[in-house]
Amino acid sequence: MKTMEGSCHCGRVRFRVTADLARVTDCNCSICTKKGFLHLIVPPEQFELISGADSLTTYRFNTGTARHTFCATCGIHPFYVPRSDPDKIDVNVRCLDGVDPEALAVHRFDGRNWEQAMSERVPWR
Ligand SMILES: [Zn+2]
């Protein structure tokens, strides 16, 4: 477990997270593909919003369970509340300071076939 900080592009939204980078997951669903989101799911006590609560806007679609929060100024999605674990926070590894996603062993999640993929063992649990 490592404590790291991250932000959106303009820097209004900043956060701190404590997590294990061995659990990073890439998802091929419709929105993750377009966002380029790299997932790191943590319990809320391992996440702290440092600044930018008033800069966050939320996008919802389909079941409406996931809350896709993003910075209203720069449009970047630094973290959100995922459909798979609505009691947790899903951090975008690409928004972490000093973390090279290319250096990580990234797990795959078949979000295009969400129900089927969730019925199997998922990489982040
Ligand atoms: Zn921003």
Coordinates of C-alpha atoms in Angstrom, one line a residue, residues 3-90:
T3 CA -0.1 6.9 -0.4
M4 CA -0.2 9.0 -3.6
E5 CA -1.6 12.3 -4.8
G6 CA -3.2 13.2 -8.0
S7 CA -5.3 15.8 -9.8
C8 CA -7.3 16.8 -12.9
H9 CA -5.4 18.6 -15.7
C10 CA -6.1 22.2 -14.5
G11 CA -5.3 21.3 -10.9
R12 CA -8.6 22.5 -9.3
V13 CA -9.4 19.0 -8.3
R14 CA -6.8 17.4 -6.1
F15 CA -6.9 14.1 -4.1
R16 CA -4.9 11.7 -2.0
V17 CA -5.3 7.9 -2.2
T18 CA -3.7 5.0 -0.4
A19 CA -3.8 1.9 -2.5
D20 CA -2.0 -1.1 -3.9
L21 CA -0.9 -0.5 -7.5
A22 CA -0.9 -4.3 -8.2
R23 CA -4.7 -4.0 -8.6
V24 CA -4.9 -1.6 -11.5
T25 CA -7.6 -2.6 -14.1
D26 CA -8.4 -1.6 -17.6
C27 CA -12.0 -1.8 -18.8
N28 CA -13.2 -2.0 -22.3
C29 CA -16.8 -0.7 -21.8
S30 CA -18.2 2.1 -23.8
I31 CA -17.3 5.0 -21.5
C32 CA -13.9 3.7 -20.1
T33 CA -12.7 3.2 -23.7
K34 CA -13.4 6.8 -24.6
K35 CA -12.2 8.2 -21.3
G36 CA -9.0 6.2 -21.2
F37 CA -9.8 5.6 -17.5
L38 CA -7.4 3.3 -15.7
H39 CA -9.1 1.9 -12.5
L40 CA -7.9 1.7 -8.9
I41 CA -10.9 1.0 -6.6
V42 CA -10.5 1.9 -2.9
P43 CA -12.7 2.1 0.1
P44 CA -13.7 5.7 0.9
E45 CA -11.4 5.8 4.0
Q46 CA -8.4 5.4 1.7
F47 CA -9.5 8.4 -0.4
E48 CA -9.4 12.1 0.5
L49 CA -10.5 15.0 -1.7
I50 CA -8.0 17.8 -1.0
S51 CA -9.6 20.4 -3.2
G52 CA -12.1 21.0 -6.0
A53 CA -15.4 19.7 -4.6
D54 CA -17.1 22.7 -6.1
S55 CA -15.5 22.0 -9.5
L56 CA -16.9 18.5 -9.9
T57 CA -19.8 17.8 -12.3
T58 CA -21.5 14.4 -12.6
Y59 CA -22.4 12.5 -15.7
R60 CA -24.8 9.5 -15.4
F61 CA -26.2 7.1 -18.0
N62 CA -27.7 3.6 -18.4
T63 CA -28.5 2.3 -14.9
G64 CA -27.5 5.6 -13.3
T65 CA -25.6 3.7 -10.5
A66 CA -22.1 5.0 -11.5
R67 CA -21.5 8.7 -10.8
H68 CA -18.9 9.8 -13.4
T69 CA -17.5 12.9 -11.7
F70 CA -15.3 15.2 -13.7
C71 CA -13.7 18.7 -13.5
A72 CA -16.1 21.2 -15.0
T73 CA -13.1 23.4 -16.1
C74 CA -10.7 20.9 -17.8
G75 CA -13.0 18.0 -18.4
I76 CA -10.7 15.4 -16.9
H77 CA -12.2 12.5 -14.8
P78 CA -9.7 12.0 -11.9
F79 CA -12.0 9.6 -10.0
Y80 CA -15.6 8.5 -9.8
V81 CA -18.1 6.2 -8.1
P82 CA -18.2 2.9 -10.0
R83 CA -21.3 0.8 -10.8
S84 CA -19.5 -2.4 -9.6
D85 CA -18.7 -0.9 -6.2
P86 CA -21.0 2.1 -5.5
D87 CA -19.7 2.2 -1.9
K88 CA -16.2 2.8 -3.1
I89 CA -14.1 5.3 -5.0
D90 CA -12.5 4.5 -8.4

